[in-house]
Coordinates of C-alpha atoms and ligand atoms in Angstrom, one line a residue:
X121 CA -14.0 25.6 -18.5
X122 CA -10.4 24.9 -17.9
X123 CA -8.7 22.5 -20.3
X124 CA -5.8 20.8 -19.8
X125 CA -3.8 18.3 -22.0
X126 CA -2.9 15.5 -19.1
X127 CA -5.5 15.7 -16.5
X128 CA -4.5 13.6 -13.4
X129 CA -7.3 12.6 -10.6
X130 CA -5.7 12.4 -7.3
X131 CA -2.7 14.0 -5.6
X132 CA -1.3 10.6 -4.1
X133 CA 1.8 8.4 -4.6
X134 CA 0.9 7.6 -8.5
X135 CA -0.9 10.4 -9.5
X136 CA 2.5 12.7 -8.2
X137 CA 4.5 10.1 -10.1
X138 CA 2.8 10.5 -13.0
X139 CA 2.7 14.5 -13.2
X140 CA 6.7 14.3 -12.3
X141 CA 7.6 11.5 -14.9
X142 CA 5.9 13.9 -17.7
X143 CA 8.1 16.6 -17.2
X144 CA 11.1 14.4 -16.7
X145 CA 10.1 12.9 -20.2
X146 CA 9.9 16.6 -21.7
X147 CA 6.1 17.0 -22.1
X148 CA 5.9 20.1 -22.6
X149 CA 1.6 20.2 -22.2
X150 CA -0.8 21.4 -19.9
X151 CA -0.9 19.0 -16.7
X152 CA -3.4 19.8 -13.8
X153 CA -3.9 17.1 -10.4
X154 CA -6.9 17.3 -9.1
X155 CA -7.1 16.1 -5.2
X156 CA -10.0 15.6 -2.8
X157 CA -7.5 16.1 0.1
X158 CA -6.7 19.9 0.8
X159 CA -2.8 19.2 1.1
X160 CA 0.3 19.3 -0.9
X161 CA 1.0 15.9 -2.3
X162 CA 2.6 13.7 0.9
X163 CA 3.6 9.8 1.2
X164 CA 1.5 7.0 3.0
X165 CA 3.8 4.8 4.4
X166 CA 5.0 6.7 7.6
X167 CA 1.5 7.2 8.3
X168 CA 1.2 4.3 10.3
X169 CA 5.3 4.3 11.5
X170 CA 6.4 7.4 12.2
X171 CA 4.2 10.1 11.7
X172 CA 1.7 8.4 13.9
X173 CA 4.3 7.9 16.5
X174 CA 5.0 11.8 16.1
X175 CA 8.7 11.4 14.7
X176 CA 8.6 13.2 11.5
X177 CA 7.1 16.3 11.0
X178 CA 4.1 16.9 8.0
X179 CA 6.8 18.9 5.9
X180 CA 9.2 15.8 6.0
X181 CA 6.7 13.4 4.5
X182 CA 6.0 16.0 1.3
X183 CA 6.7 13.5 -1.9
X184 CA 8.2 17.4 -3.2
X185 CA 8.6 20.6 -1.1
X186 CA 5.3 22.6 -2.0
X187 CA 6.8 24.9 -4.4
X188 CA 7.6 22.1 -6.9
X189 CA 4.6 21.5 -8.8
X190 CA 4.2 25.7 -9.4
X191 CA 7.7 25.5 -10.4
X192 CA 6.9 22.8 -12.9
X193 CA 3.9 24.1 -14.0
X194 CA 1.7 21.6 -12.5
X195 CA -1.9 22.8 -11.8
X196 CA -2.6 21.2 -8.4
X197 CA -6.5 21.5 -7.8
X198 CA -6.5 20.7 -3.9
X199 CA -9.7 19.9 -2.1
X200 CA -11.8 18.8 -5.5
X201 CA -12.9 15.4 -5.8
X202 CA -14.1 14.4 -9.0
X203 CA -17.5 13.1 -9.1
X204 CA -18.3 12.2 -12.6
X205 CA -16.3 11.6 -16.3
X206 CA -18.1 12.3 -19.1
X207 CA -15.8 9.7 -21.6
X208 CA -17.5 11.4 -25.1
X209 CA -16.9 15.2 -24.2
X210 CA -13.8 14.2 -22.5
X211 CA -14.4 16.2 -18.9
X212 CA -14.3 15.4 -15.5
X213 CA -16.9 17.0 -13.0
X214 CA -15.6 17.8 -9.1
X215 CA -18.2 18.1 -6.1
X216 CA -18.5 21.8 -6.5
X217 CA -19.7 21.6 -10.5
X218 CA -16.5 22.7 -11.6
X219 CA -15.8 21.1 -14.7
X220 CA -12.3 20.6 -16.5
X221 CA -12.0 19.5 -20.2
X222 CA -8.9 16.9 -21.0
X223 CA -7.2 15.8 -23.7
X224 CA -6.1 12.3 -21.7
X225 CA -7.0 11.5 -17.9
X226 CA -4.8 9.5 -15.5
X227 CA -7.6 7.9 -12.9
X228 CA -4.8 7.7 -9.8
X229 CA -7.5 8.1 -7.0
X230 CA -6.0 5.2 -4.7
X231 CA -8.9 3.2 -2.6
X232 CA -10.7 4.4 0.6
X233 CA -10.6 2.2 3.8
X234 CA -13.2 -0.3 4.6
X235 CA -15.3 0.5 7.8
X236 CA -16.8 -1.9 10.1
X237 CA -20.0 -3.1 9.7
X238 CA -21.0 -4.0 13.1
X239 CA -23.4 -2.4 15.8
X240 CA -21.5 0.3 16.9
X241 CA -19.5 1.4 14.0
X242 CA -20.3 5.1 13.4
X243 CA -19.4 6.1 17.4
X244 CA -17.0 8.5 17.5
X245 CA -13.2 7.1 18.8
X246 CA -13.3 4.9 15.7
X247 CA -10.3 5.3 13.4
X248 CA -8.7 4.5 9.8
X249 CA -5.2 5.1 9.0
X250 CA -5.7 6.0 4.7
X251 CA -4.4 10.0 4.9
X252 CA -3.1 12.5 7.3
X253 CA -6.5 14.2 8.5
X254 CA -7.5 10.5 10.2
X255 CA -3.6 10.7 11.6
X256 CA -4.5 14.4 13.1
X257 CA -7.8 12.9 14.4
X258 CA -6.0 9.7 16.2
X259 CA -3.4 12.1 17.6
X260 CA -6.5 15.0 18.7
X261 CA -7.9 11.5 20.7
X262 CA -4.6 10.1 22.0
X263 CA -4.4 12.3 25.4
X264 CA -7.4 10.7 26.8
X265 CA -6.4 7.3 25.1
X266 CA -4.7 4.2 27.3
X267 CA -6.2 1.2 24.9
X268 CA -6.2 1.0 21.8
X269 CA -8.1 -1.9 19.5
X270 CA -6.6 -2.4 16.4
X271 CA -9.2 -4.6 14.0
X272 CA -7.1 -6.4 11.4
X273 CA -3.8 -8.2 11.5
X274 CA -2.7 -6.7 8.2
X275 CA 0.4 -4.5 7.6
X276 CA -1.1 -1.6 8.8
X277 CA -2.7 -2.9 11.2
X278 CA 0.6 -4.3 12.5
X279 CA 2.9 -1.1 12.1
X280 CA -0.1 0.9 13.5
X281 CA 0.4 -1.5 16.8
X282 CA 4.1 -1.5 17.5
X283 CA 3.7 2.7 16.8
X284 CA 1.4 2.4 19.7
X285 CA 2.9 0.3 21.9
X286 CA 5.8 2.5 21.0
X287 CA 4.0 5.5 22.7
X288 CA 3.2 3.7 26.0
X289 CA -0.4 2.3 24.6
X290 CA -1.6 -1.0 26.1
X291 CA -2.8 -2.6 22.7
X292 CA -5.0 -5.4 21.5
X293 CA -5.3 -6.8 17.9
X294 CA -8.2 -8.5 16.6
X295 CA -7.4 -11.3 13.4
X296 CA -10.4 -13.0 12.2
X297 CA -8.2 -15.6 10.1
X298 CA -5.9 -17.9 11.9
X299 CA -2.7 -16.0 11.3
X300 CA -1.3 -12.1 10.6
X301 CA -0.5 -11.1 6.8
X302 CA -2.3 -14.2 6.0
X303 CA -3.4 -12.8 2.6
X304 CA 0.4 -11.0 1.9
X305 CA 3.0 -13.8 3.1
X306 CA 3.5 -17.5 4.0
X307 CA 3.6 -18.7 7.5
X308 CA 6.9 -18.5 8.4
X309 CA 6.7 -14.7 8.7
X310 CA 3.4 -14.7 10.0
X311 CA 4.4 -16.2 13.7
X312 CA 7.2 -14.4 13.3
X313 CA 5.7 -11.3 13.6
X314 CA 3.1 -12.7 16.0
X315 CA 5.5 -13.5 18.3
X316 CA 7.1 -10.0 17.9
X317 CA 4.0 -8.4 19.1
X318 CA 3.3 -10.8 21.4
X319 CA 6.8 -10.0 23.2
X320 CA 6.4 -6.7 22.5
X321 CA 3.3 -6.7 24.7
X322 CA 0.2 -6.8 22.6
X323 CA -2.6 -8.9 23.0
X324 CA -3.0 -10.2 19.8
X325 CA -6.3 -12.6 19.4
X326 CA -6.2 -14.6 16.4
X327 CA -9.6 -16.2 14.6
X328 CA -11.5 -13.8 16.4
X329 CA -13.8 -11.3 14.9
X330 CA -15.5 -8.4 16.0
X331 CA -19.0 -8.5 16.8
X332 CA -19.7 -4.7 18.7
X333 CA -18.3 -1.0 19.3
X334 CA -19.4 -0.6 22.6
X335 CA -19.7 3.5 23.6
X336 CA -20.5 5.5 26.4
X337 CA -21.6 9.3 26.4
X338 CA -21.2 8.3 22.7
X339 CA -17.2 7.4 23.0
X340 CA -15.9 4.1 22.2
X341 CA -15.3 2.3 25.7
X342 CA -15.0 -0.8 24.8
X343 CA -15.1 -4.1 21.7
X344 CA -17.0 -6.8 21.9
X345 CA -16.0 -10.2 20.2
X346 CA -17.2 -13.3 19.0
X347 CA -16.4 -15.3 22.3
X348 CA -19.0 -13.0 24.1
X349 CA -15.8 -11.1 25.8
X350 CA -15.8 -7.0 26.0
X351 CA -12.3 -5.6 26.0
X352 CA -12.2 -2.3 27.1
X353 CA -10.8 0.5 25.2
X354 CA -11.1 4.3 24.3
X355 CA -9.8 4.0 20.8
X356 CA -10.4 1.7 17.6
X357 CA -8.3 1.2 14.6
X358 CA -9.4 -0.8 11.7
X359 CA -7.6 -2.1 9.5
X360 CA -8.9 -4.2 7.3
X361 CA -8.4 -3.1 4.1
X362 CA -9.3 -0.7 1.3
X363 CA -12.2 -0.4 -1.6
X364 CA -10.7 1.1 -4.8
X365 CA -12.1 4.4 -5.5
X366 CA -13.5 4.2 -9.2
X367 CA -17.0 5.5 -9.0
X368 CA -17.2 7.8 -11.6
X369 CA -15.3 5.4 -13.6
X370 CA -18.0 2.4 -13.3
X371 CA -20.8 4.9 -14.2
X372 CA -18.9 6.6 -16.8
X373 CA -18.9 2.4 -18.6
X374 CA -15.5 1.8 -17.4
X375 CA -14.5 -2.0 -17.6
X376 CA -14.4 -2.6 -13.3
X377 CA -14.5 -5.3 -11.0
X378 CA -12.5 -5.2 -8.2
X379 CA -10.6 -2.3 -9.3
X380 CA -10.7 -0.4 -12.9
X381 CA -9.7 -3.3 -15.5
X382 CA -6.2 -2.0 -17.6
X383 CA -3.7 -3.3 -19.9
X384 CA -0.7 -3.3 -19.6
X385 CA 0.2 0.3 -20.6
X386 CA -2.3 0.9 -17.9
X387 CA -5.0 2.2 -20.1
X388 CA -8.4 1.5 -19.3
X389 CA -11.5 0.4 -21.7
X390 CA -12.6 4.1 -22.3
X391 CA -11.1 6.3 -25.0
X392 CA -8.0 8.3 -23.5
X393 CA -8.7 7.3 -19.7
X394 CA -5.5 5.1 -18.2
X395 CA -5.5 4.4 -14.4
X396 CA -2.9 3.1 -12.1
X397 CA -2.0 2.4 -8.5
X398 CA -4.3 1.1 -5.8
X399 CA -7.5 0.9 -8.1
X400 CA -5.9 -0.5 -11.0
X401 CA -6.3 -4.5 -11.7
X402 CA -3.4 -4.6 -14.3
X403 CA -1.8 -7.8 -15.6
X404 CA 1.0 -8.6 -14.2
X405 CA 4.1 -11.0 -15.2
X406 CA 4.9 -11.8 -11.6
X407 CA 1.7 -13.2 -10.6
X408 CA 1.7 -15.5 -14.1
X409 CA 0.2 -12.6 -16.0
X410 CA -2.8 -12.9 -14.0
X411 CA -4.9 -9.3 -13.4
X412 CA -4.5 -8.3 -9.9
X413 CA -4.9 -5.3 -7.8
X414 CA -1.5 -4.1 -5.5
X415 CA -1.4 -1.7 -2.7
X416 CA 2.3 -0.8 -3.0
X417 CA 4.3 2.8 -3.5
X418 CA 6.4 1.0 -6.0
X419 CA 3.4 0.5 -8.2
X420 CA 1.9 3.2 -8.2
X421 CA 5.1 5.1 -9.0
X422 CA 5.7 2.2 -11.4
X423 CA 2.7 2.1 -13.6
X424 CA 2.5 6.3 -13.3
X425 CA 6.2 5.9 -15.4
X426 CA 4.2 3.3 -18.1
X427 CA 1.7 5.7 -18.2
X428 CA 4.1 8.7 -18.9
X429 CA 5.8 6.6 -21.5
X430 CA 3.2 5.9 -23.3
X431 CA 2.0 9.6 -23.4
X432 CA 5.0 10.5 -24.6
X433 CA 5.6 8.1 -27.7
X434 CA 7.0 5.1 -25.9
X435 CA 5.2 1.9 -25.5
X436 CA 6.7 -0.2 -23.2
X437 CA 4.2 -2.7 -21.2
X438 CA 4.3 -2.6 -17.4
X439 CA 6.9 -5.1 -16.4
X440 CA 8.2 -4.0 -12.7
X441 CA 9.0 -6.8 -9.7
X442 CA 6.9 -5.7 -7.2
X443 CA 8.1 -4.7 -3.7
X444 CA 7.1 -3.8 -0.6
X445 CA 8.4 -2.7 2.8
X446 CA 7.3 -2.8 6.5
X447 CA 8.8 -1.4 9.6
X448 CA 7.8 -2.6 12.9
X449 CA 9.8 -2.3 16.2
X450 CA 13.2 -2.3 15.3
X451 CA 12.2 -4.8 11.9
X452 CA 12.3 -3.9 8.5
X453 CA 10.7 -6.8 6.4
X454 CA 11.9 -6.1 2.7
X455 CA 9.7 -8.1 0.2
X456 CA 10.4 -8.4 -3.5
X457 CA 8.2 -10.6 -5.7
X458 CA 4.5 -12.4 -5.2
X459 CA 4.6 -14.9 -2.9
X460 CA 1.1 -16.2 -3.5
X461 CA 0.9 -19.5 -5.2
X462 CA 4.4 -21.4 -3.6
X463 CA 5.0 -24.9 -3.7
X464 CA 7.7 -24.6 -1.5
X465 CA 9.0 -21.8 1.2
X466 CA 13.3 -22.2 2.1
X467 CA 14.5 -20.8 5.7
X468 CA 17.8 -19.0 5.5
X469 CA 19.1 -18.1 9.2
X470 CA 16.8 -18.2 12.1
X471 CA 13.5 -16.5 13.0
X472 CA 15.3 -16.3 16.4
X473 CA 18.5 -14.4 15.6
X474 CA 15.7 -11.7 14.2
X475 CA 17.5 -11.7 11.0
X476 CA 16.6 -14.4 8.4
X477 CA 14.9 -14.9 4.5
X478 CA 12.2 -16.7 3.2
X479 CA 12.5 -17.6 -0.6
X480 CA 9.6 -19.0 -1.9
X481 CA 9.8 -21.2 -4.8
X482 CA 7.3 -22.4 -7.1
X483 CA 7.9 -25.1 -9.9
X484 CA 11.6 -24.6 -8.6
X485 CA 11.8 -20.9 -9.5
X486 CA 12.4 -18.4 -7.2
X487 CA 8.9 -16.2 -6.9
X488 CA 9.6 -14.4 -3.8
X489 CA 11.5 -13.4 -0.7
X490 CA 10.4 -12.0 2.7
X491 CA 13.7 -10.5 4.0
X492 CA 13.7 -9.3 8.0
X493 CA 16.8 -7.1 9.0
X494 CA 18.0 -9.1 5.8
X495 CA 19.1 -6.4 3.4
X496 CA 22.1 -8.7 1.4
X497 CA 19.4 -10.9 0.8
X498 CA 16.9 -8.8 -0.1
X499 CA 19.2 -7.1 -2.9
X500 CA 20.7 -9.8 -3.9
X501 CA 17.5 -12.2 -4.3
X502 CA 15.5 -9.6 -6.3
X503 CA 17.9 -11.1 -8.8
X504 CA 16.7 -14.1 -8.5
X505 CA 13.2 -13.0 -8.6
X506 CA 13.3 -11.0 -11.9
X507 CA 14.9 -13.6 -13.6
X508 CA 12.6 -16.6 -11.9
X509 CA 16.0 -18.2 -11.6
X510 CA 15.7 -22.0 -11.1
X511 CA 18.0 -22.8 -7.8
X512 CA 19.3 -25.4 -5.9
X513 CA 16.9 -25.3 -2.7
X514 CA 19.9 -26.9 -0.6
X515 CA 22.1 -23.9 -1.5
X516 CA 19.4 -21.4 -1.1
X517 CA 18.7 -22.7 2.7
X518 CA 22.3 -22.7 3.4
X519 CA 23.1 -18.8 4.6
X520 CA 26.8 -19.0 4.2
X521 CA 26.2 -19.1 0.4
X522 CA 25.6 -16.0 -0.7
X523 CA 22.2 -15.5 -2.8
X524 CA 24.0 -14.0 -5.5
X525 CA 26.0 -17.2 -5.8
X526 CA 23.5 -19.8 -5.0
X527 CA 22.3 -20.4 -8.5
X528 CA 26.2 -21.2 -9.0
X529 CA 26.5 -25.0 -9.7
X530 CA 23.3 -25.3 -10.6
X531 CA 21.8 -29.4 -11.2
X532 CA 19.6 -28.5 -13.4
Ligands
FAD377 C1 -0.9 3.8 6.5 C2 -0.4 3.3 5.3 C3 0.9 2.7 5.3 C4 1.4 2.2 4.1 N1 2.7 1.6 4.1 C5 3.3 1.2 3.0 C6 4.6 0.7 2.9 O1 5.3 0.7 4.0 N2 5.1 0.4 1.7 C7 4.4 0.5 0.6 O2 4.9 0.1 -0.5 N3 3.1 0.9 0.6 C8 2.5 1.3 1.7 N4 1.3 1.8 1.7 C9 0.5 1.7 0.5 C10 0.8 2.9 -0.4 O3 0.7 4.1 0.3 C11 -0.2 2.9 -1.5 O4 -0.1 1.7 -2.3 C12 0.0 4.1 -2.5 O5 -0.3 5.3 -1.8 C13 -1.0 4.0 -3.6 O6 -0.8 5.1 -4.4 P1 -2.1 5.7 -5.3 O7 -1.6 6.8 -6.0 O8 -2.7 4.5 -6.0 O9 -3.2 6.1 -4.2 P2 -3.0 7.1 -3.0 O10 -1.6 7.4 -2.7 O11 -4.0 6.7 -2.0 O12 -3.7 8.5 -3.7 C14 -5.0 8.6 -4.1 C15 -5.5 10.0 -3.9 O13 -6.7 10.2 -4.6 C16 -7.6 10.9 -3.8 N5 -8.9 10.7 -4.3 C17 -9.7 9.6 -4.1 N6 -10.9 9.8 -4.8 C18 -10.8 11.0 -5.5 C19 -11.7 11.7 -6.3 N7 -12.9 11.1 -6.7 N8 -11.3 12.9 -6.8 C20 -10.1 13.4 -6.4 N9 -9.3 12.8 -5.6 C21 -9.6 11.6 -5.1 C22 -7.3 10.4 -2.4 O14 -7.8 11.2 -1.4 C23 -5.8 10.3 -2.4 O15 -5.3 11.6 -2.1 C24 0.7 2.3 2.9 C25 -0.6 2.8 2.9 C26 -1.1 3.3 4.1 C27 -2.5 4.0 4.0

């Protein structure tokens, strides 16, 4: 049995974060990753920009070149996934009945994405966009492909269909709700990016769900939708979110709901056992120290550092300003904060120039900003967010005051 003193279950964005921030902190013990995926640890987010649209090569979207974890003496168990914790004897089972003893276990195994649940939804030609094997399979199918369906109007969904349109793909996207990023941002930037697309050339259908995956000679040829309508098309990507991975966690007596419950130094209700990232629901000062589950590269790298604090001696509770990015076309929305729960949503500039802000207020504190091809403000209003400054909303819609000066004669 192999023992080892930090043992870190998945190979992702946190759980290389985690292993990383150890060493930088000087622990000197044994630290293995454990990873169901059978490659070197590599980022997300350009799997749905430009990876998919064949830009960047797999070696350029390494999180370290593949020598780095050897030369830090990280143990990186590739192709294991762990099927079961055994929280008394402290060890972790894989698939293959390989079992590894640890002295503390960092749960960073991210979420897997939802499927369809429609007639039709195991025929092959469907895809998700969660690692870089379902990128290999899109790009094995894209020869033979014309149309593309893209089920969901999240981000992913969204990058995934400017990347196509981008390769010469006639695209339509399916939203059940009555706007994109309905759940992630207010309206403002919702028909902003609708109309994007739409200009863009995709046919993007909004309140309309999916109701079959049509096939023939067992291929998807074609979707059809609540309205009765088949669209044809040889490809499918969904898009409609994630389901945390945390199995072994629930039947090992875990604290879960949606997500593995934590603190705020990111440990979980079981002796030694912390989790972070996509399948943690942590508390979190930005969304009024509420418990809530993000899908974001900054925290997963951000709760991996708590964790490696805490490890090594110091407590300091999870307090990062969450951010997020998105590329799309030529647009790079920058967000910093939680916009959820605004009472009131400022314009600076104009959707139509393609470069504008959105601050979102709430009790007259800043909570949030969507930034597009708005860097300035972006930098300058995370500011503003960390602080929950209380500004005048007349300066903040006015663009020729800079954001770092619009608290500046302040009424209140
Ligand atoms: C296509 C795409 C685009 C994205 N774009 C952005 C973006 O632009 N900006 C942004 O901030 N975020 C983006 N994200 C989200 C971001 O990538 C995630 O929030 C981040 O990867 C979460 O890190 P994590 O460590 O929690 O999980 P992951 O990075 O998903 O890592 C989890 C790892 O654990 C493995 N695993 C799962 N179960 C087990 C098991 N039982 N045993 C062993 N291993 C297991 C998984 O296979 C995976 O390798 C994007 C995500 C995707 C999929």
């Amino acid at each position: 049995m192999s023992h080892y003193d930090v043992l870190i279950v998945g190979t992702g964005h946190g759980g290389s974060h985690a292993a990383m921030a150890l060493r930088q902190r000087g622990f000197t013990g044994t630290i293995a990753m454990v990873g169901d995926e059978v490659t070197y640890p590599y980022e997300r987010p350009p799997l749905s920009k430009d990876y998919l649209a064949g830009e960047k090569p797999f070696e350029r979207i390494l999180i370290r070149p593949d020598t780095f974890w050897a030369d830090r003496d990280i143990d990186l168990l590739t192709g294991s996934a762990v099927v079961s914790i055994d929280p008394v004897l402290h060890t972790a089972t894989t698939a293959v009945g390989k079992t590894l003893h640890y002295q503390r276990l960092i749960w960073a195994a991210g979420g897997h994405a939802h499927r369809l649940n429609c007639p039709g939804h195991d025929v092959a030609g469907i895809h998700s966009i969660r690692s870089c094997e379902d990128v290999t399979r899109i790009l094995q199918d894209l020869a033979r492909t014309e149309r593309v369906a893209v089920v969901g109007g999240g981000y992913i969904g969204l990058e995934a269909a400017a990347t196509f349109r981008k390769l010469g793909k006639k695209v339509t996207l399916f939203e059940t709700l009555d706007r994109v990023l309905a759940r992630v941002t207010g309206e403002t930037i919702s028909r902003f990016f609708e109309q994007e697309h739409r200009t863009h050339g995709v046919d993007l259908r909004l309140r309309t769900s999916v109701q079959e995956i049509q096939a023939t000679d067992g291929k998807v040829s074609g979707v059809r939708i609540d309205t009765g309508e088949t669209i044809a098309t040889e490809m499918v990507i969904v898009g409609i979110g994630i389901r945390p991975s945390i199995n072994p966690l629930r039947s090992a007596g875990a604290h879960v709901a949606n997500g593995v419950v934590v603190d705020e130094y990111g440990r979980t209700s079981l002796p030694d056992i912390f989790a972070l990232g996509d399948c943690a629901l942590h508390p979190n000062r930005f969304a009024d120290g509420l418990v809530i589950r993000l899908e974001s590269v900054q925290n997963a790298n951000d709760m991996a550092s708590t964790i490696a604090k805490f490890i090594t001696g110091e407590s300091e509770p999870y307090n990062a300003v969450p951010w997020f990015w998105s590329n799309q076309y030529d647009l790079r929305l920058q967000t910093v904060g939680l916009s959820g729960g605004h009472d009131l949503a400022i314009v600076r500039g104009s959707p139509e120039t393609r470069s504008f802000s959105v601050v979102y207020l709430k009790d007259h504190k800043v909570i949030a900003l969507d930034c597009v091809n708005a860097v300035k403000d972006y930098v300058q209003g995370r500011v503003l967010v960390e602080s929950h400054m209380v500004v005048d909303p007349a300066r903040l819609a006015d663009p020729s005051i800079p954001l770092k000066e619009s608290h500046r004669n302040n009424p209140e």
